[in-house]
């Protein structure tokens, strides 16, 4: 299942700001192992090179949350180097959000942990909604006049992937095949369908 890329991007951007705020709060709380940030959280870079500039790397190993913060660099990289492939994949988005969640839990920032969990829940809900729409479209695609179905951009991508890559058809995914067939009819694309398949019903 795919996410709308805007939703995936927004979840990652919001979570990155939550982590920046958590680092800012930790540094300004007077904790001896964390750098103080006088000018604001917007200047906190979370790349691995940025983190190395905060203090010598050998001093980080005994700092609470160090290991988890290092892995948050992957979240920062996804935001700073945007790719639709990452933003539309709910499992990859959630894996990045999980790294942020592990960090804020490690430094015992309960408010930030709750905010990150809300982002993870929102991504899961969006993916579930997209799946429900896909299932409905699949059901409709076996009805007469199904060629008139209108697919949004997200579900067009799914149907296209199935049509271009081909799929093995059995009783479980025959409806998916039917929807991909609708897409192929609408677009005139050349697809790898097995034309001799009959409905299992």
Backbone as a chain_set.jsonl record, in Angstrom:
{"seq": "XXXXXXXXXXXXXXXXXXXXXXXXXXXXXXXXXXXXXXXXXXXXXXXXXXXXXXXXXXXXXXXXXXXXXXXXXXXXXXXXXXXXXXXXXXXXXXXXXXXXXXXXXXXXXXXXXXXXXXXXXXXXXXXXXXXXXXXXXXXXXXXXXXXXXXXXXXXXXXXXXXXXXXXXXXXXXXXXXXXXXXXXXXXXXXXXXXXXXXXXX", "coords": {"N": [[0.845, -1.182, 0.0], [0.426, 2.298, -0.636], [1.353, 5.567, 0.547], [0.105, 8.922, 0.355], [2.453, 11.091, -0.973], [2.792, 13.65, 0.075], [1.693, 13.452, 2.625], [3.431, 11.589, 3.863], [5.827, 13.05, 3.712], [5.16, 15.319, 5.266], [4.78, 14.125, 7.801], [7.37, 13.202, 8.388], [8.837, 15.624, 8.34], [7.584, 17.056, 10.43], [8.199, 15.393, 12.582], [10.971, 15.564, 12.598], [11.293, 18.213, 13.451], [10.242, 17.935, 16.008], [12.185, 16.327, 17.207], [14.382, 18.064, 17.033], [13.486, 20.044, 18.812], [13.456, 18.533, 21.155], [16.18, 17.975, 21.507], [17.097, 20.589, 21.806], [15.73, 21.335, 24.188], [16.875, 19.507, 25.959], [19.572, 20.294, 25.932], [19.366, 22.886, 26.958], [18.467, 22.426, 29.451], [20.393, 22.213, 31.272], [21.772, 19.875, 31.46], [24.791, 18.157, 31.771], [25.992, 16.711, 29.69], [25.021, 17.582, 27.308], [25.008, 19.922, 24.646], [24.466, 23.419, 24.978], [21.986, 25.435, 23.45], [21.805, 28.522, 22.348], [20.656, 30.135, 20.392], [18.351, 29.002, 19.373], [16.199, 26.244, 18.361], [16.085, 25.852, 15.629], [18.588, 25.923, 14.52], [19.782, 23.55, 14.995], [21.467, 20.994, 13.682], [20.969, 17.71, 12.516], [22.394, 15.822, 11.176], [24.976, 13.288, 10.864], [27.549, 14.367, 10.71], [27.036, 16.926, 11.702], [26.332, 16.3, 14.331], [28.752, 15.283, 15.249], [30.154, 17.622, 15.417], [29.187, 18.834, 17.671], [30.407, 17.927, 19.997], [33.407, 16.125, 20.972], [33.537, 12.899, 19.478], [34.258, 10.65, 21.037], [33.374, 11.308, 23.547], [30.691, 11.066, 23.401], [29.788, 8.473, 23.764], [29.056, 7.76, 26.356], [26.831, 9.222, 26.815], [23.394, 9.632, 27.53], [21.029, 8.448, 25.223], [22.653, 8.678, 22.995], [23.249, 6.666, 21.015], [20.729, 6.287, 19.885], [20.219, 8.872, 18.933], [22.125, 9.094, 16.915], [21.051, 7.41, 14.993], [18.888, 8.889, 14.196], [19.805, 10.501, 12.257], [19.25, 9.318, 9.848], [16.56, 9.929, 9.47], [16.75, 12.701, 9.218], [18.232, 12.781, 6.822], [16.364, 11.731, 5.019], [14.472, 13.757, 5.003], [15.956, 15.978, 4.144], [16.888, 15.176, 1.687], [14.724, 14.619, -0.329], [12.682, 11.922, -1.491], [10.277, 10.416, -3.479], [9.886, 7.697, -3.353], [10.515, 6.992, -0.737], [8.766, 8.621, 0.797], [6.215, 7.715, 0.049], [6.032, 5.165, 0.99], [4.663, 3.45, 3.55], [5.842, 1.75, 5.439], [8.559, 2.357, 5.401], [8.481, 5.052, 6.124], [7.395, 4.814, 8.703], [9.452, 3.35, 9.931], [11.489, 5.254, 10.052], [10.253, 7.158, 11.688], [10.063, 5.637, 13.968], [12.725, 5.49, 14.815], [13.13, 8.103, 15.673], [11.295, 8.114, 17.743], [12.408, 6.224, 19.493], [14.676, 7.65, 20.248], [13.644, 9.952, 21.664], [12.389, 8.66, 23.743], [14.597, 7.476, 24.968], [15.875, 9.689, 26.079], [14.035, 10.398, 27.852], [11.919, 12.167, 27.277], [8.83, 12.772, 27.581], [6.695, 14.242, 26.501], [7.562, 14.768, 23.869], [7.757, 12.123, 23.001], [5.088, 11.361, 22.971], [4.122, 13.068, 20.977], [5.538, 12.14, 18.737], [4.517, 9.55, 18.588], [1.911, 10.186, 17.893], [2.307, 11.064, 15.283], [3.163, 8.667, 14.11], [0.843, 7.14, 14.439], [-0.882, 8.604, 12.813], [0.236, 8.169, 10.279], [-0.141, 5.408, 10.063], [-2.963, 5.339, 10.108], [-3.537, 6.751, 7.767], [-2.434, 5.024, 5.845], [-4.096, 2.793, 6.24], [-6.56, 3.878, 5.469], [-6.05, 4.365, 2.775], [-5.744, 1.744, 1.936], [-8.359, 0.781, 2.36], [-9.751, 2.291, 0.443], [-8.534, 1.301, -1.864], [-9.381, -1.4, -1.758], [-12.132, -1.024, -2.08], [-12.187, 0.09, -4.656], [-11.206, -2.101, -6.053], [-13.298, -3.911, -5.695], [-15.321, -2.564, -7.103], [-14.284, -2.685, -9.648], [-14.96, -5.037, -10.905], [-17.473, -4.827, -11.775], [-20.086, -4.029, -14.205], [-19.392, -1.474, -16.651], [-17.037, -0.657, -15.49], [-14.874, 0.585, -16.582], [-15.213, 3.245, -16.374], [-14.41, 4.063, -13.931], [-12.804, 6.36, -11.748], [-9.566, 6.888, -10.92], [-7.538, 8.054, -8.282], [-4.35, 9.794, -8.073], [-2.588, 8.332, -6.401], [-3.677, 5.708, -6.282], [-3.695, 5.137, -8.946], [-0.975, 4.852, -9.387], [-0.525, 2.48, -7.947], [-2.125, 0.641, -9.398], [-0.858, 0.846, -11.848], [1.705, -0.163, -11.235], [1.073, -2.821, -10.706], [0.051, -3.573, -13.191], [2.226, -3.111, -14.962], [4.304, -4.625, -13.852], [3.175, -7.066, -13.802], [1.211, -9.791, -12.479], [0.538, -12.591, -10.371], [-2.357, -14.376, -10.615], [-4.92, -15.378, -8.529], [-7.569, -16.724, -6.491], [-7.444, -14.906, -4.408], [-6.351, -12.44, -5.24], [-7.663, -11.667, -7.544], [-9.403, -9.516, -7.925], [-7.694, -7.349, -7.683], [-6.195, -7.657, -9.986], [-8.262, -7.153, -11.809], [-8.749, -4.418, -11.359], [-6.301, -3.33, -12.123], [-6.45, -3.979, -14.771], [-8.531, -2.306, -15.581], [-7.21, 0.147, -15.33], [-5.275, -0.223, -17.336], [-6.888, -0.32, -19.598], [-7.947, 2.267, -19.601], [-5.683, 3.858, -19.975], [-4.338, 2.843, -22.133], [-1.989, 1.499, -21.91], [0.694, -0.849, -22.398], [0.596, -3.932, -21.017], [1.51, -6.686, -18.812], [-0.512, -8.867, -18.788], [-2.256, -11.904, -18.111], [-4.244, -13.039, -20.374], [-6.085, -15.098, -20.537], [-7.374, -15.624, -18.201], [-10.079, -16.367, -16.082], [-12.867, -15.124, -14.186], [-12.913, -16.141, -10.774], [-15.361, -16.451, -9.654]], "CA": [[0.0, 0.0, 0.0], [1.195, 3.532, -0.729], [0.874, 6.796, 1.166], [0.264, 10.156, -0.394], [3.805, 11.554, -0.658], [2.704, 14.853, 0.929], [1.459, 13.024, 4.003], [4.683, 11.017, 4.363], [6.778, 14.15, 3.864], [4.754, 16.138, 6.413], [5.032, 13.369, 9.035], [8.812, 13.196, 8.644], [9.243, 16.991, 8.669], [7.081, 17.378, 11.765], [8.962, 14.612, 13.56], [12.319, 16.138, 12.673], [11.202, 19.399, 14.313], [10.041, 17.452, 17.381], [13.502, 15.883, 17.69], [15.182, 19.273, 17.247], [13.008, 20.659, 20.046], [13.886, 17.678, 22.27], [17.621, 18.221, 21.69], [17.187, 21.953, 22.341], [15.301, 21.308, 25.592], [17.862, 18.751, 26.739], [20.767, 21.124, 26.073], [19.1, 24.066, 27.773], [18.026, 22.014, 30.789], [21.555, 22.202, 32.154], [22.394, 18.549, 31.463], [26.214, 18.386, 31.463], [26.455, 16.017, 28.49], [24.376, 18.106, 26.108], [25.378, 21.293, 24.299], [23.431, 24.44, 25.135], [21.663, 26.101, 22.188], [21.32, 29.849, 22.712], [19.962, 30.827, 19.304], [17.09, 28.343, 19.012], [16.253, 24.867, 17.852], [16.169, 25.828, 14.172], [19.994, 25.802, 14.12], [20.286, 22.222, 15.373], [21.595, 20.053, 12.574], [20.932, 16.351, 13.043], [23.235, 14.91, 10.394], [26.059, 12.702, 11.677], [28.629, 15.352, 10.765], [26.601, 17.981, 12.62], [26.409, 15.777, 15.694], [30.167, 15.186, 15.614], [30.635, 18.96, 15.72], [28.71, 19.285, 18.975], [31.432, 17.568, 20.982], [34.204, 15.002, 20.464], [32.761, 11.661, 19.37], [34.554, 9.706, 22.117], [32.62, 11.692, 24.74], [29.272, 10.781, 23.21], [29.409, 7.085, 24.045], [28.45, 7.62, 27.682], [25.715, 10.155, 26.895], [22.094, 8.996, 27.324], [20.389, 8.731, 23.939], [23.62, 8.888, 21.923], [23.073, 5.693, 19.929], [19.449, 6.57, 19.24], [20.33, 10.131, 18.199], [22.892, 8.84, 15.694], [20.179, 6.801, 13.98], [17.947, 9.911, 13.728], [20.4, 11.099, 11.056], [18.541, 8.758, 8.687], [15.349, 10.745, 9.343], [17.202, 13.992, 8.687], [18.611, 12.591, 5.425], [15.145, 11.55, 4.225], [13.824, 15.067, 4.881], [16.819, 16.9, 3.386], [17.082, 14.635, 0.337], [13.408, 13.993, -0.507], [12.437, 10.943, -2.543], [8.9, 9.91, -3.433], [9.946, 6.279, -2.986], [10.493, 6.905, 0.728], [7.58, 9.282, 1.348], [4.976, 6.993, -0.219], [6.099, 3.826, 1.576], [4.335, 3.612, 4.969], [6.753, 0.994, 6.292], [9.81, 3.112, 5.505], [8.198, 6.251, 6.917], [7.258, 4.419, 10.108], [10.771, 2.957, 10.441], [12.199, 6.498, 10.388], [9.584, 7.735, 12.856], [10.406, 4.787, 15.116], [14.058, 5.902, 15.279], [12.928, 9.334, 16.445], [10.583, 7.737, 18.97], [13.385, 5.581, 20.384], [15.546, 8.687, 20.801], [12.984, 10.779, 22.686], [12.167, 7.785, 24.901], [15.891, 7.283, 25.633], [16.211, 10.873, 26.887], [12.907, 10.542, 28.779], [11.09, 13.319, 26.933], [7.509, 12.152, 27.415], [5.878, 15.046, 25.596], [8.027, 14.507, 22.501], [7.404, 10.737, 22.678], [3.661, 11.363, 22.643], [3.958, 13.735, 19.681], [6.032, 11.246, 17.68], [3.531, 8.468, 18.471], [0.775, 10.722, 17.136], [2.701, 11.038, 13.87], [3.149, 7.27, 13.676], [-0.566, 6.745, 14.342], [-1.46, 9.278, 11.646], [0.728, 7.463, 9.087], [-0.847, 4.121, 10.024], [-4.358, 5.605, 9.74], [-3.55, 7.128, 6.345], [-2.202, 3.799, 5.07], [-5.311, 1.98, 6.34], [-7.584, 4.519, 4.641], [-5.67, 4.114, 1.387], [-6.049, 0.336, 1.691], [-9.819, 0.646, 2.243], [-10.125, 2.835, -0.861], [-8.053, 0.329, -2.853], [-10.275, -2.56, -1.727], [-13.404, -0.607, -2.677], [-11.972, 0.203, -6.102], [-11.087, -3.463, -6.575], [-14.66, -4.46, -5.753], [-16.06, -1.892, -8.177], [-13.679, -2.945, -10.955], [-15.517, -6.242, -11.527], [-18.852, -4.512, -12.157], [-20.216, -3.445, -15.555], [-18.993, -0.064, -16.821], [-15.927, -0.343, -14.578], [-13.89, 1.42, -17.281], [-15.481, 4.64, -16.039], [-13.878, 4.378, -12.592], [-11.791, 7.413, -11.704], [-8.542, 6.57, -9.923], [-6.69, 9.185, -7.911], [-2.948, 9.608, -8.436], [-1.986, 7.292, -5.579], [-4.158, 4.387, -6.676], [-3.224, 4.93, -10.311], [0.385, 4.311, -9.259], [-0.628, 1.076, -7.545], [-2.63, -0.14, -10.529], [0.2, 0.831, -12.864], [2.746, -1.093, -10.797], [0.578, -4.187, -10.898], [-0.066, -3.81, -14.62], [3.529, -3.144, -15.62], [5.116, -5.711, -13.309], [2.454, -8.327, -13.928], [0.866, -10.364, -11.185], [-0.012, -13.941, -10.398], [-3.762, -14.233, -10.275], [-5.631, -16.496, -7.925], [-8.824, -16.269, -5.894], [-7.229, -13.834, -3.434], [-6.047, -11.137, -5.817], [-8.292, -11.495, -8.848], [-9.965, -8.165, -7.996], [-6.573, -6.444, -7.942], [-5.943, -7.794, -11.42], [-9.338, -6.481, -12.53], [-8.544, -2.973, -11.275], [-5.154, -3.007, -12.979], [-6.955, -4.094, -16.144], [-9.257, -1.053, -15.817], [-6.187, 1.165, -15.56], [-4.662, -0.457, -18.642], [-7.88, 0.057, -20.614], [-8.077, 3.724, -19.611], [-4.452, 4.535, -20.397], [-3.795, 2.256, -23.35], [-0.65, 0.988, -21.63], [0.992, -2.239, -22.716], [0.813, -4.562, -19.723], [1.794, -8.116, -18.817], [-1.64, -9.598, -18.221], [-2.58, -13.217, -18.638], [-5.571, -12.738, -20.897], [-7.004, -16.232, -20.534], [-7.899, -15.863, -16.859], [-11.514, -16.148, -15.899], [-13.236, -14.8, -12.801], [-13.086, -17.334, -9.962], [-16.72, -16.504, -9.106]], "C": [[0.888, 1.242, 0.0], [0.52, 4.65, 0.058], [0.898, 7.906, 0.131], [1.632, 10.727, -0.001], [3.794, 12.793, 0.241], [2.524, 14.456, 2.389], [2.734, 12.434, 4.614], [5.723, 12.088, 4.624], [6.448, 14.99, 5.099], [5.045, 15.43, 7.735], [6.512, 13.381, 9.386], [9.316, 14.583, 9.03], [8.822, 17.375, 10.079], [7.899, 16.655, 12.833], [10.386, 15.128, 13.688], [12.319, 17.372, 13.569], [10.988, 18.999, 15.788], [11.373, 17.024, 17.977], [14.4, 17.088, 17.939], [14.782, 19.961, 18.552], [13.465, 19.856, 21.259], [15.374, 17.883, 22.564], [17.837, 19.606, 22.301], [16.833, 21.979, 23.831], [16.313, 20.596, 26.476], [19.111, 19.602, 26.981], [20.555, 22.302, 27.001], [18.581, 23.723, 29.166], [19.178, 22.009, 31.785], [22.221, 20.85, 32.254], [23.84, 18.686, 31.005], [26.692, 17.737, 30.166], [25.876, 16.573, 27.19], [24.754, 19.572, 25.901], [24.183, 22.225, 24.499], [23.249, 25.166, 23.796], [21.039, 27.447, 22.509], [20.424, 30.468, 21.642], [18.673, 30.147, 18.851], [17.277, 26.993, 18.348], [16.426, 24.793, 16.339], [17.602, 25.688, 13.662], [20.578, 24.431, 14.43], [20.278, 21.313, 14.151], [21.675, 18.639, 13.126], [21.67, 15.337, 12.176], [24.367, 14.379, 11.259], [27.235, 13.66, 11.8], [28.298, 16.495, 11.706], [26.755, 17.524, 14.065], [27.857, 15.66, 16.16], [30.742, 16.547, 15.982], [30.19, 19.47, 17.084], [29.733, 19.055, 20.067], [32.22, 16.394, 20.437], [33.409, 13.691, 20.534], [33.024, 10.737, 20.559], [33.824, 10.066, 23.415], [31.139, 11.342, 24.636], [28.861, 9.415, 23.74], [28.739, 6.905, 25.401], [27.232, 8.526, 27.86], [24.394, 9.428, 26.661], [21.482, 9.412, 25.984], [21.344, 8.876, 22.776], [23.351, 7.962, 20.731], [21.786, 5.99, 19.152], [19.5, 7.862, 18.413], [21.104, 9.936, 16.899], [21.99, 8.266, 14.598], [19.138, 7.791, 13.457], [18.517, 10.629, 12.497], [19.735, 10.559, 9.787], [17.249, 9.528, 8.411], [15.703, 12.093, 8.722], [17.55, 13.875, 7.21], [17.388, 12.436, 4.527], [14.436, 12.883, 3.995], [14.645, 15.994, 3.981], [17.075, 16.453, 1.951], [15.808, 13.888, -0.051], [13.335, 13.054, -1.707], [11.01, 10.427, -2.389], [8.877, 8.458, -2.971], [9.904, 6.081, -1.473], [9.175, 7.443, 1.265], [6.301, 8.491, 1.13], [4.95, 5.597, 0.377], [5.826, 3.91, 3.076], [5.284, 2.867, 5.903], [8.076, 1.739, 6.458], [9.614, 4.382, 6.329], [8.116, 5.886, 8.399], [8.595, 4.0, 10.707], [11.587, 4.19, 10.839], [11.587, 7.167, 11.612], [9.918, 6.937, 14.119], [11.776, 5.161, 15.681], [13.961, 7.169, 16.119], [12.263, 9.015, 17.779], [11.541, 7.092, 19.973], [14.31, 6.616, 21.013], [14.856, 9.459, 21.912], [12.628, 9.954, 23.922], [13.469, 7.62, 25.688], [16.282, 8.49, 26.493], [15.06, 11.249, 27.82], [12.12, 11.836, 28.552], [9.693, 12.804, 26.595], [6.614, 12.925, 26.447], [6.264, 14.789, 24.142], [7.664, 13.083, 22.079], [5.939, 10.633, 22.273], [3.426, 11.99, 21.267], [4.421, 12.842, 18.53], [5.057, 10.078, 17.493], [2.296, 8.934, 17.699], [1.073, 10.742, 15.643], [2.669, 9.614, 13.326], [1.71, 6.775, 13.503], [-1.219, 7.352, 13.103], [-1.028, 8.585, 10.351], [0.008, 6.122, 8.948], [-2.301, 4.317, 9.574], [-4.48, 5.958, 8.262], [-3.358, 5.899, 5.459], [-3.442, 2.9, 5.092], [-6.437, 2.552, 5.483], [-7.307, 4.264, 3.161], [-5.988, 2.662, 1.006], [-7.554, 0.124, 1.523], [-10.31, 1.176, 0.883], [-9.736, 1.855, -1.963], [-8.99, -0.874, -2.92], [-11.628, -2.225, -2.353], [-13.278, -0.505, -4.191], [-11.862, -1.18, -6.743], [-12.457, -4.115, -6.699], [-15.441, -3.863, -6.92], [-15.549, -2.278, -9.562], [-14.217, -4.203, -11.628], [-16.961, -6.027, -11.983], [-18.905, -3.991, -13.592], [-19.856, -1.952, -15.534], [-17.834, 0.335, -15.902], [-14.866, 0.528, -15.247], [-14.059, 2.895, -16.949], [-15.011, 5.013, -14.634], [-12.822, 5.464, -12.708], [-10.825, 7.084, -10.569], [-7.771, 7.839, -9.575], [-5.237, 8.83, -8.223], [-2.312, 8.438, -7.693], [-2.397, 5.902, -6.053], [-3.871, 4.09, -8.144], [-1.812, 4.351, -10.291], [0.351, 2.834, -8.886], [-1.079, 0.201, -8.709], [-1.575, -0.251, -11.621], [1.284, -0.156, -12.492], [2.316, -2.535, -11.014], [0.521, -4.522, -12.386], [1.272, -3.954, -15.319], [4.345, -4.341, -15.152], [4.47, -7.068, -13.523], [2.112, -8.854, -12.549], [0.335, -11.772, -11.379], [-1.438, -13.848, -9.872], [-4.278, -15.522, -9.644], [-6.881, -15.932, -7.261], [-8.635, -15.09, -4.948], [-7.005, -12.482, -4.095], [-6.628, -10.931, -7.205], [-8.84, -10.092, -8.998], [-8.879, -7.131, -8.259], [-6.217, -6.467, -9.422], [-6.992, -7.028, -12.226], [-9.154, -4.967, -12.508], [-7.355, -2.54, -12.131], [-5.564, -3.072, -14.449], [-7.749, -2.834, -16.528], [-8.268, 0.061, -16.124], [-5.586, 1.015, -16.955], [-5.608, -0.038, -19.771], [-7.967, 1.579, -20.738], [-6.856, 4.406, -20.219], [-3.889, 4.011, -21.708], [-2.392, 1.712, -23.168], [-0.523, -0.472, -22.064], [1.366, -2.925, -21.411], [0.993, -6.062, -19.867], [0.651, -8.897, -18.173], [-1.771, -10.967, -18.871], [-4.045, -13.139, -19.081], [-6.567, -13.879, -20.741], [-7.599, -16.512, -19.17], [-9.388, -15.568, -16.817], [-11.775, -15.814, -14.453], [-13.43, -16.085, -12.018], [-14.504, -17.461, -9.418], [-17.666, -17.042, -10.129]], "O": [[1.978, 1.231, 0.573], [-0.7, 4.679, 0.216], [1.632, 7.831, -0.854], [1.933, 10.834, 1.188], [4.685, 12.965, 1.073], [3.129, 15.05, 3.282], [3.077, 12.746, 5.754], [6.423, 12.046, 5.636], [7.335, 15.333, 5.88], [5.506, 16.061, 8.686], [6.873, 13.552, 10.55], [10.132, 14.712, 9.943], [9.606, 17.95, 10.834], [8.247, 17.237, 13.86], [10.947, 15.126, 14.783], [13.242, 17.56, 14.362], [11.499, 19.657, 16.695], [11.659, 17.329, 19.134], [15.107, 17.134, 18.946], [15.643, 20.409, 19.309], [13.825, 20.436, 22.284], [15.779, 17.957, 23.723], [18.659, 19.774, 23.202], [17.552, 22.572, 24.636], [16.579, 21.023, 27.599], [19.645, 19.632, 28.09], [21.457, 22.68, 27.748], [18.291, 24.613, 29.966], [18.976, 21.824, 32.985], [23.145, 20.678, 33.05], [24.096, 19.272, 29.954], [27.696, 18.168, 29.598], [26.201, 16.094, 26.104], [24.811, 20.355, 26.849], [23.04, 21.86, 24.222], [24.219, 25.47, 23.102], [19.873, 27.513, 22.899], [19.525, 31.246, 21.963], [17.968, 30.695, 18.004], [18.35, 26.655, 17.85], [16.871, 23.769, 15.821], [17.809, 25.368, 12.492], [21.751, 24.182, 14.153], [19.222, 20.917, 13.657], [22.38, 18.398, 14.106], [21.581, 14.133, 12.413], [24.683, 14.972, 12.29], [27.85, 13.761, 12.862], [29.168, 16.984, 12.426], [27.246, 18.268, 14.914], [28.158, 15.909, 17.327], [31.694, 16.635, 16.757], [30.754, 20.435, 17.599], [29.905, 19.888, 20.956], [31.751, 15.721, 19.519], [32.71, 13.418, 21.51], [32.091, 10.097, 21.045], [33.673, 9.214, 24.291], [30.421, 11.32, 25.635], [27.708, 9.221, 24.125], [27.936, 5.988, 25.575], [26.664, 8.587, 28.95], [24.275, 8.678, 25.692], [21.43, 10.599, 25.661], [20.906, 9.169, 21.664], [23.242, 8.413, 19.591], [21.764, 5.948, 17.922], [18.908, 7.944, 17.337], [20.771, 10.55, 15.885], [22.145, 8.595, 13.422], [18.56, 7.569, 12.393], [17.776, 11.296, 11.775], [19.663, 11.255, 8.775], [16.889, 9.75, 7.255], [15.025, 12.562, 7.808], [17.209, 14.757, 6.423], [17.369, 12.946, 3.406], [13.868, 13.115, 2.927], [14.086, 16.711, 3.151], [17.437, 17.264, 1.099], [15.805, 12.658, -0.099], [13.851, 13.35, -2.785], [10.593, 10.049, -1.295], [7.952, 8.038, -2.277], [9.324, 5.11, -0.987], [8.534, 6.799, 2.095], [5.383, 8.581, 1.945], [3.935, 4.909, 0.276], [6.68, 4.399, 3.817], [5.509, 3.301, 7.032], [8.648, 1.745, 7.548], [10.472, 4.746, 7.133], [8.697, 6.565, 9.245], [8.849, 4.27, 11.881], [12.293, 4.17, 11.847], [12.304, 7.681, 12.47], [10.038, 7.504, 15.205], [11.966, 5.151, 16.897], [14.625, 7.296, 17.148], [12.623, 9.576, 18.814], [11.484, 7.387, 21.167], [14.689, 6.484, 22.177], [15.419, 9.611, 22.996], [12.571, 10.49, 25.029], [13.459, 7.623, 26.919], [16.946, 8.332, 27.517], [15.101, 12.28, 28.491], [11.712, 12.507, 29.5], [9.417, 12.444, 25.451], [5.867, 12.33, 25.67], [5.398, 14.612, 23.285], [7.301, 12.857, 20.925], [5.594, 9.905, 21.343], [2.616, 11.49, 20.486], [3.782, 12.79, 17.479], [4.801, 9.662, 16.363], [1.707, 8.165, 16.94], [0.192, 10.467, 14.829], [2.203, 9.382, 12.21], [1.4, 6.077, 12.538], [-2.012, 6.698, 12.426], [-1.831, 8.43, 9.431], [-0.404, 5.744, 7.851], [-2.808, 3.55, 8.756], [-5.411, 5.52, 7.586], [-4.037, 5.749, 4.443], [-3.797, 2.312, 4.071], [-7.181, 1.805, 4.848], [-8.224, 3.981, 2.39], [-6.442, 2.388, -0.105], [-7.98, -0.625, 0.644], [-11.182, 0.574, 0.256], [-10.513, 1.608, -2.885], [-9.353, -1.321, -4.008], [-12.203, -3.043, -3.071], [-14.156, -0.959, -4.924], [-12.365, -1.402, -7.845], [-12.744, -4.79, -7.687], [-16.14, -4.579, -7.638], [-16.292, -2.207, -10.54], [-13.956, -4.418, -12.811], [-17.593, -6.94, -12.513], [-17.888, -3.56, -14.135], [-20.006, -1.275, -14.517], [-17.667, 1.511, -15.575], [-14.048, 1.143, -14.562], [-13.166, 3.703, -17.206], [-15.194, 6.15, -14.198], [-12.039, 5.481, -13.657], [-11.22, 7.012, -9.405], [-7.395, 8.606, -10.46], [-4.936, 7.696, -8.594], [-1.581, 7.645, -8.287], [-1.551, 5.021, -6.207], [-3.81, 2.927, -8.544], [-1.488, 3.466, -11.083], [1.103, 2.031, -9.438], [-0.492, -0.847, -8.974], [-1.414, -1.302, -12.24], [1.743, -0.915, -13.345], [3.108, -3.369, -11.453], [0.898, -5.62, -12.796], [1.437, -4.823, -16.175], [5.004, -4.999, -15.957], [5.135, -8.101, -13.436], [2.676, -8.399, -11.553], [-0.243, -12.099, -12.416], [-1.677, -13.297, -8.797], [-4.085, -16.614, -10.178], [-7.208, -14.762, -7.463], [-9.583, -14.342, -4.709], [-7.434, -11.463, -3.553], [-6.13, -10.101, -7.965], [-8.76, -9.518, -10.085], [-9.107, -6.152, -8.971], [-5.97, -5.426, -10.031], [-6.666, -6.344, -13.196], [-9.376, -4.301, -13.519], [-7.404, -1.499, -12.787], [-5.071, -2.299, -15.27], [-7.653, -2.356, -17.658], [-8.463, 0.831, -17.065], [-5.408, 2.001, -17.671], [-5.177, 0.53, -20.774], [-8.051, 2.114, -21.843], [-6.987, 5.42, -20.903], [-3.052, 4.667, -22.328], [-1.677, 1.487, -24.145], [-1.501, -1.22, -22.091], [2.343, -2.544, -20.767], [0.672, -6.641, -20.904], [0.834, -9.517, -17.125], [-1.433, -11.15, -20.04], [-4.959, -13.17, -18.257], [-7.776, -13.652, -20.805], [-8.264, -17.532, -18.987], [-9.873, -14.63, -17.448], [-10.988, -16.179, -13.579], [-14.041, -17.028, -12.522], [-14.83, -18.466, -8.785], [-18.861, -17.165, -9.86]]}, "num_chains": 1, "name": "protein.A"}
